[in-house]
GROMACS .gro file of C-alpha atoms in nm:
model
  253
    1MET     CA    1  -0.005   0.009   0.013
    2GLU     CA    2   0.124   0.344  -0.104
    3LYS     CA    3   0.233   0.612   0.149
    4LEU     CA    4  -0.034   0.918   0.114
    5ILE     CA    5   0.084   1.214   0.310
    6ALA     CA    6  -0.058   1.555   0.324
    7VAL     CA    7   0.201   1.820   0.347
    8ALA     CA    8   0.002   2.095   0.558
    9ASN     CA    9   0.036   2.408   0.753
   10GLN     CA   10  -0.213   2.686   0.777
   11LYS     CA   11   0.079   2.931   0.798
   12GLY     CA   12   0.197   3.050   0.470
   13GLY     CA   13   0.592   3.113   0.399
   14VAL     CA   14   0.695   2.817   0.591
   15GLY     CA   15   0.842   2.596   0.314
   16LYS     CA   16   0.542   2.365   0.267
   17THR     CA   17   0.542   2.381  -0.136
   18THR     CA   18   0.911   2.381  -0.141
   19THR     CA   19   0.904   2.061   0.062
   20ALA     CA   20   0.664   1.892  -0.113
   21VAL     CA   21   0.806   1.928  -0.451
   22ASN     CA   22   1.168   1.846  -0.336
   23LEU     CA   23   1.083   1.568  -0.126
   24ALA     CA   24   0.883   1.404  -0.383
   25ALA     CA   25   1.159   1.472  -0.647
   26ALA     CA   26   1.430   1.334  -0.403
   27ILE     CA   27   1.228   1.019  -0.345
   28ALA     CA   28   1.151   0.966  -0.706
   29GLY     CA   29   1.540   0.985  -0.764
   30ARG     CA   30   1.553   0.704  -0.527
   31GLY     CA   31   1.368   0.475  -0.758
   32HIS     CA   32   1.018   0.522  -0.629
   33ARG     CA   33   0.704   0.573  -0.807
   34VAL     CA   34   0.570   0.915  -0.672
   35LEU     CA   35   0.273   1.128  -0.726
   36LEU     CA   36   0.230   1.493  -0.641
   37VAL     CA   37  -0.102   1.609  -0.597
   38ASP     CA   38  -0.139   1.983  -0.629
   39ILE     CA   39  -0.464   2.094  -0.394
   40ASP     CA   40  -0.329   2.463  -0.387
   41PRO     CA   41  -0.508   2.709  -0.608
   42GLN     CA   42  -0.176   2.893  -0.636
   43GLY     CA   43  -0.045   2.595  -0.838
   44ASN     CA   44   0.321   2.662  -0.737
   45ALA     CA   45   0.369   2.300  -0.692
   46THR     CA   46   0.282   2.255  -1.077
   47SER     CA   47   0.482   2.511  -1.169
   48GLY     CA   48   0.770   2.421  -0.971
   49LEU     CA   49   0.782   2.105  -1.170
   50GLY     CA   50   0.784   2.284  -1.491
   51VAL     CA   51   0.423   2.181  -1.575
   52ARG     CA   52   0.229   2.411  -1.782
   53VAL     CA   53  -0.173   2.393  -1.756
   54ASP     CA   54  -0.377   2.521  -2.027
   55GLU     CA   55  -0.768   2.608  -1.993
   56GLU     CA   56  -0.880   2.276  -2.147
   57ASP     CA   57  -0.600   2.056  -1.928
   58PRO     CA   58  -0.810   1.833  -1.654
   59THR     CA   59  -0.674   1.944  -1.300
   60THR     CA   60  -0.733   1.855  -0.942
   61TYR     CA   61  -1.036   2.113  -0.967
   62GLU     CA   62  -1.196   1.874  -1.224
   63VAL     CA   63  -1.114   1.559  -1.002
   64LEU     CA   64  -1.296   1.721  -0.706
   65LEU     CA   65  -1.596   1.801  -0.897
   66GLU     CA   66  -1.599   1.439  -1.036
   67ALA     CA   67  -1.584   1.577  -1.364
   68VAL     CA   68  -1.300   1.343  -1.481
   69GLY     CA   69  -1.112   1.061  -1.311
   70VAL     CA   70  -0.787   1.088  -1.186
   71GLU     CA   71  -0.600   0.906  -1.461
   72ARG     CA   72  -0.720   1.181  -1.706
   73ALA     CA   73  -0.556   1.443  -1.479
   74LEU     CA   74  -0.219   1.317  -1.411
   75ARG     CA   75   0.078   1.460  -1.600
   76SER     CA   76   0.431   1.348  -1.639
   77THR     CA   77   0.766   1.563  -1.524
   78GLU     CA   78   1.100   1.562  -1.651
   79ILE     CA   79   1.185   1.342  -1.332
   80THR     CA   80   1.173   0.967  -1.402
   81GLY     CA   81   0.898   0.826  -1.190
   82LEU     CA   82   0.741   1.141  -1.055
   83ASP     CA   83   0.396   1.248  -1.178
   84VAL     CA   84   0.177   1.535  -1.060
   85MET     CA   85  -0.195   1.605  -1.064
   86PRO     CA   86  -0.189   1.979  -1.147
   87ALA     CA   87  -0.364   2.275  -1.013
   88ASP     CA   88  -0.443   2.638  -1.140
   89PRO     CA   89  -0.634   2.926  -0.995
   90ARG     CA   90  -0.974   2.743  -1.109
   91LEU     CA   91  -0.937   2.538  -0.812
   92ALA     CA   92  -1.014   2.830  -0.581
   93GLY     CA   93  -1.393   2.819  -0.692
   94ALA     CA   94  -1.382   2.446  -0.555
   95GLU     CA   95  -1.402   2.604  -0.206
   96ILE     CA   96  -1.765   2.762  -0.268
   97GLU     CA   97  -1.906   2.468  -0.485
   98LEU     CA   98  -1.794   2.189  -0.289
   99VAL     CA   99  -1.996   2.315   0.024
  100ASP     CA  100  -2.334   2.199  -0.100
  101LEU     CA  101  -2.231   1.901  -0.247
  102PRO     CA  102  -2.236   1.533  -0.104
  103ARG     CA  103  -1.918   1.396   0.052
  104ARG     CA  104  -1.751   1.717   0.037
  105GLU     CA  105  -1.447   1.657   0.272
  106GLY     CA  106  -1.420   1.314   0.114
  107ARG     CA  107  -1.411   1.375  -0.266
  108LEU     CA  108  -1.009   1.346  -0.290
  109ALA     CA  109  -1.000   1.068  -0.081
  110ALA     CA  110  -1.240   0.887  -0.309
  111ALA     CA  111  -1.033   0.978  -0.617
  112THR     CA  112  -0.712   0.856  -0.469
  113GLN     CA  113  -0.851   0.524  -0.403
  114THR     CA  114  -0.880   0.469  -0.770
  115LEU     CA  115  -0.486   0.481  -0.794
  116ASP     CA  116  -0.484   0.129  -0.688
  117GLY     CA  117  -0.103   0.100  -0.589
  118ALA     CA  118  -0.005   0.272  -0.893
  119TYR     CA  119   0.257   0.474  -0.669
  120ASP     CA  120   0.444   0.417  -0.383
  121TYR     CA  121   0.420   0.750  -0.239
  122VAL     CA  122   0.148   1.017  -0.284
  123PHE     CA  123   0.229   1.363  -0.131
  124ILE     CA  124  -0.043   1.631  -0.130
  125ASP     CA  125   0.045   2.011  -0.130
  126SER     CA  126  -0.224   2.167   0.070
  127PRO     CA  127  -0.318   2.542   0.076
  128PRO     CA  128  -0.227   2.764   0.368
  129SER     CA  129  -0.560   2.759   0.505
  130LEU     CA  130  -0.788   2.511   0.680
  131GLY     CA  131  -1.051   2.531   0.456
  132LEU     CA  132  -1.240   2.246   0.256
  133LEU     CA  133  -0.934   2.182   0.031
  134THR     CA  134  -0.701   2.134   0.328
  135LEU     CA  135  -0.982   1.886   0.489
  136ASN     CA  136  -0.992   1.697   0.148
  137ALA     CA  137  -0.625   1.643   0.165
  138LEU     CA  138  -0.639   1.528   0.553
  139THR     CA  139  -0.915   1.319   0.489
  140ALA     CA  140  -0.751   1.149   0.174
  141ALA     CA  141  -0.419   1.109   0.388
  142ARG     CA  142  -0.311   0.854   0.602
  143SER     CA  143  -0.068   1.093   0.760
  144VAL     CA  144   0.052   1.453   0.761
  145LEU     CA  145   0.380   1.609   0.693
  146VAL     CA  146   0.423   1.944   0.900
  147PRO     CA  147   0.700   2.190   0.795
  148ILE     CA  148   0.714   2.476   1.054
  149GLN     CA  149   0.953   2.776   0.991
  150CYS     CA  150   1.203   2.853   1.283
  151GLU     CA  151   1.051   3.166   1.404
  152TYR     CA  152   0.891   3.270   1.708
  153TYR     CA  153   0.537   3.216   1.655
  154ALA     CA  154   0.601   2.865   1.469
  155LEU     CA  155   0.491   2.642   1.774
  156GLU     CA  156   0.167   2.827   1.827
  157GLY     CA  157   0.076   2.775   1.478
  158LEU     CA  158   0.146   2.397   1.505
  159GLY     CA  159  -0.075   2.356   1.805
  160ARG     CA  160  -0.362   2.477   1.612
  161LEU     CA  161  -0.288   2.265   1.296
  162LEU     CA  162  -0.246   1.948   1.565
  163GLU     CA  163  -0.601   2.039   1.688
  164THR     CA  164  -0.750   2.014   1.342
  165VAL     CA  165  -0.546   1.716   1.263
  166ASP     CA  166  -0.711   1.547   1.619
  167ARG     CA  167  -1.073   1.686   1.464
  168VAL     CA  168  -1.040   1.524   1.140
  169ARG     CA  169  -0.922   1.191   1.318
  170GLU     CA  170  -1.227   1.209   1.504
  171SER     CA  171  -1.478   1.284   1.245
  172LEU     CA  172  -1.330   1.218   0.904
  173ASN     CA  173  -1.026   0.979   0.899
  174PRO     CA  174  -0.971   0.796   1.201
  175SER     CA  175  -0.651   0.655   1.072
  176LEU     CA  176  -0.479   1.006   1.006
  177GLU     CA  177  -0.149   1.032   1.175
  178VAL     CA  178   0.129   1.287   1.233
  179GLU     CA  179   0.425   1.159   0.995
  180GLY     CA  180   0.660   1.429   1.122
  181ILE     CA  181   0.737   1.771   1.182
  182LEU     CA  182   0.998   1.938   0.957
  183LEU     CA  183   1.201   2.220   1.064
  184THR     CA  184   1.275   2.466   0.776
  185MET     CA  185   1.451   2.789   0.716
  186TYR     CA  186   1.694   2.687   0.985
  187ASP     CA  187   1.987   2.938   1.047
  188SER     CA  188   2.246   2.772   1.308
  189ARG     CA  189   2.391   3.117   1.358
  190LEU     CA  190   2.064   3.264   1.496
  191ASN     CA  191   1.982   3.169   1.884
  192LEU     CA  192   1.603   3.175   1.765
  193SER     CA  193   1.636   2.887   1.526
  194LEU     CA  194   1.809   2.706   1.798
  195GLN     CA  195   1.556   2.751   2.043
  196VAL     CA  196   1.267   2.679   1.815
  197ALA     CA  197   1.452   2.364   1.719
  198GLU     CA  198   1.531   2.288   2.073
  199GLU     CA  199   1.136   2.354   2.197
  200ALA     CA  200   0.999   2.150   1.897
  201ARG     CA  201   1.211   1.840   1.997
  202HIS     CA  202   1.129   1.872   2.365
  203TYR     CA  203   0.734   1.881   2.297
  204PHE     CA  204   0.746   1.654   2.006
  205GLY     CA  205   1.019   1.408   2.055
  206ASP     CA  206   1.116   1.194   1.764
  207ARG     CA  207   0.827   1.316   1.574
  208VAL     CA  208   1.056   1.591   1.452
  209TYR     CA  209   1.269   1.493   1.174
  210LYS     CA  210   1.648   1.476   1.254
  211THR     CA  211   1.695   1.632   0.890
  212MET     CA  212   1.656   2.030   0.910
  213ILE     CA  213   1.607   2.231   0.605
  214PRO     CA  214   1.849   2.548   0.588
  215ARG     CA  215   1.784   2.886   0.453
  216ASN     CA  216   1.942   2.859   0.092
  217VAL     CA  217   1.918   3.096  -0.219
  218ARG     CA  218   1.929   2.836  -0.433
  219LEU     CA  219   1.607   2.649  -0.276
  220GLY     CA  220   1.445   3.031  -0.356
  221GLU     CA  221   1.565   3.023  -0.742
  222ALA     CA  222   1.454   2.667  -0.827
  223PRO     CA  223   1.094   2.750  -0.879
  224SER     CA  224   1.149   3.037  -1.134
  225PHE     CA  225   1.336   2.784  -1.363
  226GLY     CA  226   1.026   2.514  -1.325
  227ARG     CA  227   1.270   2.250  -1.139
  228PRO     CA  228   1.312   2.107  -0.817
  229VAL     CA  229   1.640   2.215  -0.648
  230THR     CA  230   1.741   1.850  -0.658
  231LEU     CA  231   1.787   1.903  -1.053
  232TYR     CA  232   1.846   2.279  -1.068
  233ASP     CA  233   2.143   2.251  -0.812
  234PRO     CA  234   2.187   1.884  -0.679
  235HIS     CA  235   2.507   1.959  -0.488
  236CYS     CA  236   2.406   2.293  -0.298
  237ILE     CA  237   2.299   2.237   0.078
  238GLY     CA  238   1.936   2.304   0.003
  239ALA     CA  239   1.933   1.972  -0.227
  240ALA     CA  240   2.154   1.771   0.018
  241SER     CA  241   1.903   1.852   0.304
  242TYR     CA  242   1.601   1.717   0.108
  243PHE     CA  243   1.821   1.420  -0.042
  244GLY     CA  244   1.856   1.339   0.359
  245LEU     CA  245   1.496   1.394   0.446
  246ALA     CA  246   1.397   1.141   0.178
  247GLU     CA  247   1.657   0.907   0.312
  248GLU     CA  248   1.504   0.985   0.644
  249MET     CA  249   1.157   0.888   0.549
  250ILE     CA  250   1.218   0.594   0.336
  251GLY     CA  251   1.443   0.451   0.656
  252HIS     CA  252   1.122   0.481   0.868
  253ASP     CA  253   0.893   0.273   0.626
   0.00000   0.00000   0.00000
């Protein structure tokens, strides 16, 4: 059975899409079959993999509205073994359109069940909110990976997200677990980064990944070239961190 992991945090700017794209690419680079589902209307995971979406192309939006099956929305990428279910701004309308539809929180779960073991890992890049799109991601997933930025309010926001995970577990997805907590934008020169890392490990123990993602210019540049950093500059410290995270995740399975 494939690993189905939602990458989620209601806070923006924490490295969520960067993590979804680069972790998916790093694991595919290890010979695994990987799908990245983009359920964020900004579509940054889609463009970050160099996939262009035209108006007539099926996307996650059509899949959620059950206008097309999953297989019609899948697109290959330049990375062998990595496919993407793309998103574009049309998906913003789904937040409103899903409200009055049956099984509104379970549309993505029903869709991903039809994949029937085609992938070893499925990552879902969620929007920076706790609306219906993120609820679909958490209902479909078997676990949630939470990136948190090494900043003052990081743990406060994490607490709210974990409360949401608990509510989803109680009402929609009893098997949902926390896959892990990932520290991003880490700077070992700053006392604040060190304090956030120390507090996270104190409260959450081994659920915090040993690998931490540093601040790195190359990580910021790669999306503008439509490539994960593992292809854009595979020897930079940012790429090395995501390769290390991939090994850590694979090692836990």
